[in-house]
Coordinates of C-alpha atoms in Angstrom, one line a residue:
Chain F
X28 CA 12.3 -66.8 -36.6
X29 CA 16.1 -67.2 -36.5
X30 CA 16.3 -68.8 -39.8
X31 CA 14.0 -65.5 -41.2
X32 CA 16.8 -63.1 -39.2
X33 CA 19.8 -65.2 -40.6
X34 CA 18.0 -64.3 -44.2
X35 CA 17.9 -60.8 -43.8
X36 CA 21.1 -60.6 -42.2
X37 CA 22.6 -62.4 -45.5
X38 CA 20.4 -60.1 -47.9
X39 CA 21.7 -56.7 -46.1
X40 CA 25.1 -58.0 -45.9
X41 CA 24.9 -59.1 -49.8
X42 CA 23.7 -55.3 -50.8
X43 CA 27.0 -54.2 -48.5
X44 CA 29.4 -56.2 -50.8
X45 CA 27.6 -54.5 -53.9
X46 CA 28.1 -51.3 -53.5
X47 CA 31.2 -51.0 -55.7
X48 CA 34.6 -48.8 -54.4
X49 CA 37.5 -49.1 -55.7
X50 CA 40.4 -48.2 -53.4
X51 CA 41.2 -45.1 -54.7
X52 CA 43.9 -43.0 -52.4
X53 CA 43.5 -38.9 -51.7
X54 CA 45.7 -36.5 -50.8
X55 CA 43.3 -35.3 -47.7
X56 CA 40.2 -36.0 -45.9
X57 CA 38.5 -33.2 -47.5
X58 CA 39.2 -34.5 -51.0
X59 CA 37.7 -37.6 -50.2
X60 CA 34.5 -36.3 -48.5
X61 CA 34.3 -34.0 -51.7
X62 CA 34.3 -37.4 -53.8
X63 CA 32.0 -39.4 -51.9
X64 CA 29.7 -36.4 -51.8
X65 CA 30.1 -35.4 -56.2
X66 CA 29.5 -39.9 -56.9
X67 CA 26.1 -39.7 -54.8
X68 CA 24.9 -36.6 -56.6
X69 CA 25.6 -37.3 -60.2
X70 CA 23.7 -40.0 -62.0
X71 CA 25.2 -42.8 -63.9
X72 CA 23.4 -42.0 -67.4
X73 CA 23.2 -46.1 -68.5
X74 CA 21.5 -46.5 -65.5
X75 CA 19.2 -43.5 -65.1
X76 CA 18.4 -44.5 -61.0
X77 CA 21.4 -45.1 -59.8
X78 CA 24.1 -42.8 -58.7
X79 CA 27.5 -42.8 -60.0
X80 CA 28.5 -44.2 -56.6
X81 CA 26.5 -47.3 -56.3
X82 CA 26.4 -48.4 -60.1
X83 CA 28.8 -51.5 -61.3
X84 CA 28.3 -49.7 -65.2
X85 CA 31.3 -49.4 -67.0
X86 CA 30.6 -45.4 -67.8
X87 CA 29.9 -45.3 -63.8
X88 CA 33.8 -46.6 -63.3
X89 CA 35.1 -44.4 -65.9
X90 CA 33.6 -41.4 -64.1
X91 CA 34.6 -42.3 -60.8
X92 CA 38.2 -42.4 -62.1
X93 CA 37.5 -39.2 -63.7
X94 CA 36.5 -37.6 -60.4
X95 CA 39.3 -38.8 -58.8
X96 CA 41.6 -37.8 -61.0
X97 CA 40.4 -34.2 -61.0
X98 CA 40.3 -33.9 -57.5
X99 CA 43.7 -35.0 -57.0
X100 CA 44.7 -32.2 -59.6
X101 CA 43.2 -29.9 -57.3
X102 CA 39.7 -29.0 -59.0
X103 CA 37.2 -28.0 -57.0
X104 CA 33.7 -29.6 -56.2
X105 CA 32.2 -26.8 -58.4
X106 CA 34.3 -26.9 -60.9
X107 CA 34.3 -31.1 -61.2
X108 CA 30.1 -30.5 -61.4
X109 CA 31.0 -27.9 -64.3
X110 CA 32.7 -30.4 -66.0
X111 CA 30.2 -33.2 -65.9
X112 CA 27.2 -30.6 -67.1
X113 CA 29.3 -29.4 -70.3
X114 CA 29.8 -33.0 -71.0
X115 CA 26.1 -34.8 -70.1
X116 CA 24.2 -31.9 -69.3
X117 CA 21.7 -30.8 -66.6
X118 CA 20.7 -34.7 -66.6
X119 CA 23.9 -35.6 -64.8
X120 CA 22.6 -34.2 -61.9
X121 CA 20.1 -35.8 -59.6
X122 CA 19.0 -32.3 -58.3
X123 CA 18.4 -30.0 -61.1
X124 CA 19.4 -26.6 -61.3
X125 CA 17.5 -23.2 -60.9
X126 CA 17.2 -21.7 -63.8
X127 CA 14.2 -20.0 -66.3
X128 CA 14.1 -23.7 -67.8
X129 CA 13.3 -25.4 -64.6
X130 CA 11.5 -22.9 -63.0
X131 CA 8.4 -24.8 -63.6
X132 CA 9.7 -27.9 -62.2
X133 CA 10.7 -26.0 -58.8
X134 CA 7.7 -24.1 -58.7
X135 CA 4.7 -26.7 -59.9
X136 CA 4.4 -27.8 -56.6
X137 CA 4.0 -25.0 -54.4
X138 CA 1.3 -23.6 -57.6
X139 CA -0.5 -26.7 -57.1
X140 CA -0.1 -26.4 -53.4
X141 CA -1.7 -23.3 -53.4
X142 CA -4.0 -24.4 -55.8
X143 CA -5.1 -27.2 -53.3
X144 CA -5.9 -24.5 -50.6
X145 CA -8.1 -22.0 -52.2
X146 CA -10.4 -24.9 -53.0
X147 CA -10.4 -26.2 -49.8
X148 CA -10.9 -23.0 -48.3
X149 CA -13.9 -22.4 -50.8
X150 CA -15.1 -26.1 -49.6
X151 CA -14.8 -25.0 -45.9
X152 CA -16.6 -21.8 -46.0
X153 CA -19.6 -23.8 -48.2
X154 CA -19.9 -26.0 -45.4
X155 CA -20.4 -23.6 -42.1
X156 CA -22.5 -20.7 -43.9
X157 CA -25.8 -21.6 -43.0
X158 CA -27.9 -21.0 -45.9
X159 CA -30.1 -17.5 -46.3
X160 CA -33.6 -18.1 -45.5
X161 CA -35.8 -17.6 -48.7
X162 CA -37.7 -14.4 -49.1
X163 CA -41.2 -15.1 -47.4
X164 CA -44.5 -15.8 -50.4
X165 CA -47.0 -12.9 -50.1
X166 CA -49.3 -15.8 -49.1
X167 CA -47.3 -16.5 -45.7
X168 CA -46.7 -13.1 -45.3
X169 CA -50.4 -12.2 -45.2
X170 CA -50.8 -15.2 -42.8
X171 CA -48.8 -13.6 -41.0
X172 CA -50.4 -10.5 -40.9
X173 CA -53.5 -12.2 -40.5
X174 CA -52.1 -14.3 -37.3
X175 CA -51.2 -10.4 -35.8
X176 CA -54.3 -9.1 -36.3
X177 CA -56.0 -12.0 -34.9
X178 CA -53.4 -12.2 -31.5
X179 CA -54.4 -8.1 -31.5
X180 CA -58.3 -8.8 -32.1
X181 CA -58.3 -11.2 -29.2
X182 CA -56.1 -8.6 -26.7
X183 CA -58.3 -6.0 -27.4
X184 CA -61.5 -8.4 -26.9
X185 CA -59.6 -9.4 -23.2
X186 CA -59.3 -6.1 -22.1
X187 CA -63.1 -5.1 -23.4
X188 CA -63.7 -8.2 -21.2
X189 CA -61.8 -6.9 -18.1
X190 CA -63.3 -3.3 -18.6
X191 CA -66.6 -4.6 -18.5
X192 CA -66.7 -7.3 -15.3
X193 CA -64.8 -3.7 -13.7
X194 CA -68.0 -1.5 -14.5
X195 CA -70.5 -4.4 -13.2
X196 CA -68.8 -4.7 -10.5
Chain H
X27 CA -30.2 -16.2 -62.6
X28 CA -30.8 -19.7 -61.7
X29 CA -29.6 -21.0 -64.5
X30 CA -26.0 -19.8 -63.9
X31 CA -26.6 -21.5 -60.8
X32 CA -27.1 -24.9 -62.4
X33 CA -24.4 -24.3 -65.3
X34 CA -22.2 -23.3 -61.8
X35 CA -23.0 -26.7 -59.9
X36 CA -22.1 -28.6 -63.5
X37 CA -18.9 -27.1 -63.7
X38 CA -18.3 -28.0 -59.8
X39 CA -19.6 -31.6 -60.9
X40 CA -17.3 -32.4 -63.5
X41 CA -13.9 -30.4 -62.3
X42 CA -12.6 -33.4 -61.0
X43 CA -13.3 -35.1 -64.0
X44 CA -11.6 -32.0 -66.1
X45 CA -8.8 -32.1 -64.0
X46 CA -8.6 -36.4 -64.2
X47 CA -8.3 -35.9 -68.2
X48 CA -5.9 -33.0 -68.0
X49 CA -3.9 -35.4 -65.4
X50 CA -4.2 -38.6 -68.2
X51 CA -3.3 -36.5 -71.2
X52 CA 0.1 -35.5 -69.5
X53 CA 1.2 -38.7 -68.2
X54 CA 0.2 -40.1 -71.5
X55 CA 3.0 -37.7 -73.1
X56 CA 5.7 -38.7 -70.7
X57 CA 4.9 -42.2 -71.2
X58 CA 5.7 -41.2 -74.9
X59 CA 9.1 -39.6 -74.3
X60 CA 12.7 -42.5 -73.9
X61 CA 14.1 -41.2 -70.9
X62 CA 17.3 -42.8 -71.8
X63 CA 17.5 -40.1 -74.6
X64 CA 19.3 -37.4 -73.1
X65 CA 19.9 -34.1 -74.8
X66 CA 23.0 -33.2 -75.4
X67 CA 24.6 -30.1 -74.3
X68 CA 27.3 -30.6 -77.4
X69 CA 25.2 -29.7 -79.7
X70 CA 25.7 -26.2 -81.6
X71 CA 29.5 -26.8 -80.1
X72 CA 32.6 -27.2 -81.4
X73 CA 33.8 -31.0 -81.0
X74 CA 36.1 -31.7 -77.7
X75 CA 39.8 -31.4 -78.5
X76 CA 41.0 -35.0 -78.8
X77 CA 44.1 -36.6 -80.2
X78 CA 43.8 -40.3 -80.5
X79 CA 45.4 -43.2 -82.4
X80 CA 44.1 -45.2 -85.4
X81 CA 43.3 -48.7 -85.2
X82 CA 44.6 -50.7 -88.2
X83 CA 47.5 -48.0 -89.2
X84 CA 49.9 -45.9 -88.1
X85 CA 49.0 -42.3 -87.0
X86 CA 46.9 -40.2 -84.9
X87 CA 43.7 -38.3 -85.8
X88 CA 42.9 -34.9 -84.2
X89 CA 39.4 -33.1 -83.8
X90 CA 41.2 -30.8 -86.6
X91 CA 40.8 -33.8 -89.4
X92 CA 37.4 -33.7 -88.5
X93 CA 37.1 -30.3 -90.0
X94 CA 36.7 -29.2 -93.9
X95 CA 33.7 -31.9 -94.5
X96 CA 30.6 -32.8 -92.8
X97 CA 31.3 -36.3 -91.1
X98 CA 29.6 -38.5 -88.9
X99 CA 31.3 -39.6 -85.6
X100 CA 30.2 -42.8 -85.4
X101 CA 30.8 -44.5 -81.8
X102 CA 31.1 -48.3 -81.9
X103 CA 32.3 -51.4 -80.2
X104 CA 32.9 -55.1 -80.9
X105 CA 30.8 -55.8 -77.7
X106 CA 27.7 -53.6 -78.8
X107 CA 25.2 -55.4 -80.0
X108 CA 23.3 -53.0 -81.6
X109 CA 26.5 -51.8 -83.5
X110 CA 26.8 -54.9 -85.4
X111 CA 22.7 -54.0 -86.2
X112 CA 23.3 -50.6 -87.8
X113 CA 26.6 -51.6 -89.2
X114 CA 24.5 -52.3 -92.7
X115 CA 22.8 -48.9 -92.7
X116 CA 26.4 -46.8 -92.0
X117 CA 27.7 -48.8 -94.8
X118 CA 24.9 -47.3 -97.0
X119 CA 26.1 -43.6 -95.6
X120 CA 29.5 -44.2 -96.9
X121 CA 28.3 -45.4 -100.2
X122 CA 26.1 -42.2 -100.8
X123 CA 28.5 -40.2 -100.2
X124 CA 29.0 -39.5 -96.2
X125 CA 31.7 -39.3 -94.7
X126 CA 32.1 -41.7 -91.6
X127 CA 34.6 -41.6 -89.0
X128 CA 34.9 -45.0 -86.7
X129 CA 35.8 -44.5 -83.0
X130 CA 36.2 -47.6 -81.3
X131 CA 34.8 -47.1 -77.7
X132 CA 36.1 -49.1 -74.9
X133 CA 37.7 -52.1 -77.2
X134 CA 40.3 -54.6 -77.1
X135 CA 42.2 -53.8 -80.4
X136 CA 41.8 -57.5 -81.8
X137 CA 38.5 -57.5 -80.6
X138 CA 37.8 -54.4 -83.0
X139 CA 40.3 -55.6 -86.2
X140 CA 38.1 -59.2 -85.9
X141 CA 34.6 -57.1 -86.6
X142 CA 35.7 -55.2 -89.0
X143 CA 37.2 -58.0 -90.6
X144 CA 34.0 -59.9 -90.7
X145 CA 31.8 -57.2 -91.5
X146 CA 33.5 -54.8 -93.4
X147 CA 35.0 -52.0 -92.9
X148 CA 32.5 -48.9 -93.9
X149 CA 34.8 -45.9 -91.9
X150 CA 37.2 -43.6 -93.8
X151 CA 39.2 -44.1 -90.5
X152 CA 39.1 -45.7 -87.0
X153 CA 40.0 -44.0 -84.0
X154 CA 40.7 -46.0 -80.7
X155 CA 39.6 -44.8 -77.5
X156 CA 40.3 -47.6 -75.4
X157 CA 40.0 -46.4 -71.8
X158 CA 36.8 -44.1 -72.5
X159 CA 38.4 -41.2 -71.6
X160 CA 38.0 -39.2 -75.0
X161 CA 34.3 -40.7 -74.8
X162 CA 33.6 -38.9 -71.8
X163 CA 34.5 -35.2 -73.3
X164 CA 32.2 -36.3 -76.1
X165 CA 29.4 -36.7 -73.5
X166 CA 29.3 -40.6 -74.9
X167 CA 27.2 -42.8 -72.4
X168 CA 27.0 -46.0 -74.5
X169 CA 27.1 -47.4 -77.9
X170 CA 26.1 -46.9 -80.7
X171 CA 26.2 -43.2 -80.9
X172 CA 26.6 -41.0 -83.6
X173 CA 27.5 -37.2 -84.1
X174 CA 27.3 -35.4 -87.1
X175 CA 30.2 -32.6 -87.3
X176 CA 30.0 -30.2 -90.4
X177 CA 32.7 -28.3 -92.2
X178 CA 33.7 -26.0 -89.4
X179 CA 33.9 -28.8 -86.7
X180 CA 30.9 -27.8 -85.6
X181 CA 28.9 -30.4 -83.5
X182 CA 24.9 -30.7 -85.6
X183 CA 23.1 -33.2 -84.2
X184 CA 23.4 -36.6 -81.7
X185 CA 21.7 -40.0 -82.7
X186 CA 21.4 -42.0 -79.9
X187 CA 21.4 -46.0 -80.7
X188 CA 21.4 -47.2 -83.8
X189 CA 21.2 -45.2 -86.9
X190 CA 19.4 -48.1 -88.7
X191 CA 16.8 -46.9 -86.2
X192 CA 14.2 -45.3 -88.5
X193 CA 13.3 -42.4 -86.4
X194 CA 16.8 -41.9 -86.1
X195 CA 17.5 -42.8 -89.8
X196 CA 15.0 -40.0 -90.5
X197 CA 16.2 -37.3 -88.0
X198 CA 19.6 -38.2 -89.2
X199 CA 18.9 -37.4 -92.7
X200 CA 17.6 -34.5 -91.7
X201 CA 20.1 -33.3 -90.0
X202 CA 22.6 -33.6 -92.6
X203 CA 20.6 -31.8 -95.2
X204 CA 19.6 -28.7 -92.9
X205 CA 23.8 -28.5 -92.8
X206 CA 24.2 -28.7 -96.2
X207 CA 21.4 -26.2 -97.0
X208 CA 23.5 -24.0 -94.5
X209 CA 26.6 -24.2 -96.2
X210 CA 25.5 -23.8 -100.3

């Protein structure tokens, strides 16, 4: 158990010394949250999963320094994204833009969303309707009438009963 | 009347199985597409100002010695494997008739004069771009890359990797004669 928590201690520490910084000064706070923030969103393009702040690529240095640079020249975040886009396009940026050419990639997932709950509203009506009853066969329904008549027939044979015990009596 | 019904229940029966195909057929396509080829934005634009030295003489070259014949921009390094693959094929270009630009990407400059020594020099000149900076106006993410400019500096089309590459060999070529069709 201690040996397994010793591992994992090494392993987490390990990924720690990975992530690769350099030591690069800023003018202000501000500038520096701006860079840490602009390195997580754009993607290092040699290594298409990894961020320009956590890859060791040589491009992924080069734009680091680039970033730097341009915030210490006073650009803004906006205009440092700009610059990256013109250069690498759309690509650069792990969350794409909304425009007409991506409005299908924002939008597929509420279409199929919605998609998913007509039919699952169609399913859940299916379920509770009980189904119609079937129109009756001329054969039952003359058993029926035939069952009336004979409930009628034996009423009426009752009361001719009753009537006539009354008379006798 | 009942046998909508039935053709109705069939259709219910086999959606899934509609919507499973439809599912494979586009994952198939993605699995088609290199997602390291990324489209660049340069195309259709004029190249990045730049201003850099030559490698083996004296001088500078300037995006505006780029202009007055279509070139290729070819982006290599003595450290690229793949470079030293498609070395041959640029050769070829610059035998038929192309003219080919060298820029040395990210190179230590004895590095470079040693591989061009050994292979041959194919470029009408080489420009050094030692730090990457240049590269990254040129939207360059690795090597080899090639850009072919036309006459008015105009940026036509991006081979990514090796033109030796036939795909790319083939796009290339057609690349360059769409520009010259444009410009008889």
């Amino acid at each position: 158990m201690k040996i397994l928590f010793v591992i994992t201690l090494l392993v987490f520490q390990l990924s720690a010394w990975a992530a690769p910084m350099e030591n690069f000064k800023f003018d202000s706070a501000e500038q520096e949250k701006i860079f840490h923030k602009l390195s997580e969103e754009l993607r290092c393009l040699v290594c298409q999963n990894q961020a320009i702040a956590e890859s060791n690529a040589d491009l992924a240095k080069d734009l680091r320094k680039e970033i730097h640079g341009m915030l210490l020249a006073g650009d803004t975040e906006e205009q440092i994204k700009e610059f990256m886009v013109d250069r690498y396009g759309d690509y650069v940026l792990y969350d794409p833009p909304f425009k007409p050419m991506t409005w299908l990639l924002w939008f597929a997932p509420i279409v199929v969303f919605a998609i998913g709950i007509v039919f699952a509203r169609r399913f859940i009506l299916q379920q509770n309707t009980t189904p119609a009853p079937d129109e009756l066969s001329s054969e039952e329904l003359q058993r029926i009438k035939d069952l009336q008549m004979a409930v009628k027939m034996s009423d009426q044979n009752k009361k001719n009963d009753d009537a006539n015990q009354e008379s006798q009596s | 009347m009942t046998e909508i019904k039935q053709n109705k229940s069939m259709m219910q029966r086999f959606m899934p199985l509609i919507i499973f195909g439809l599912l494979v057929v586009l994952l198939a396509v993605g699995l088609t597409m290199d997602p390291r080829l990324v489209p660049s934005p340069l195309i259709g634009k004029p190249v990045p100002t730049f201003e850099l030295p030559l490698l083996n003489k004296e001088g500078v070259f300037s995006d505006k010695d780029l202009k007055g014949q279509i070139t290729l921009v070819n982006v290599w390094a003595s450290w690229c494997y793949v470079c030293r693959q498609e070395h041959e094929v640029v050769t070829q270009l610059v035998r038929s008739g192309l003219r080919v630009v060298g820029f040395n990407y990210k190179d230590k400059k004895p590095d470079a004069m040693a591989w061009l020594q050994q292979l041959g020099n194919p470029y009408e000149v080489v420009v050094v771009d030692s730090d990457g900076r240049a590269a990254i106006d040129w939207g360059v993410y690795g090597a080899p890359e090639s850009f072919l400019v036309d006459q008015q500096g105009i940026i036509r089309h991006k081979v990514i990797g090796a033109v030796s590459d036939q795909d790319n060999f083939d796009d290339l070529m057609a690349a360059i004669k769409k520009v010259q069709g444009n410009n008889l």
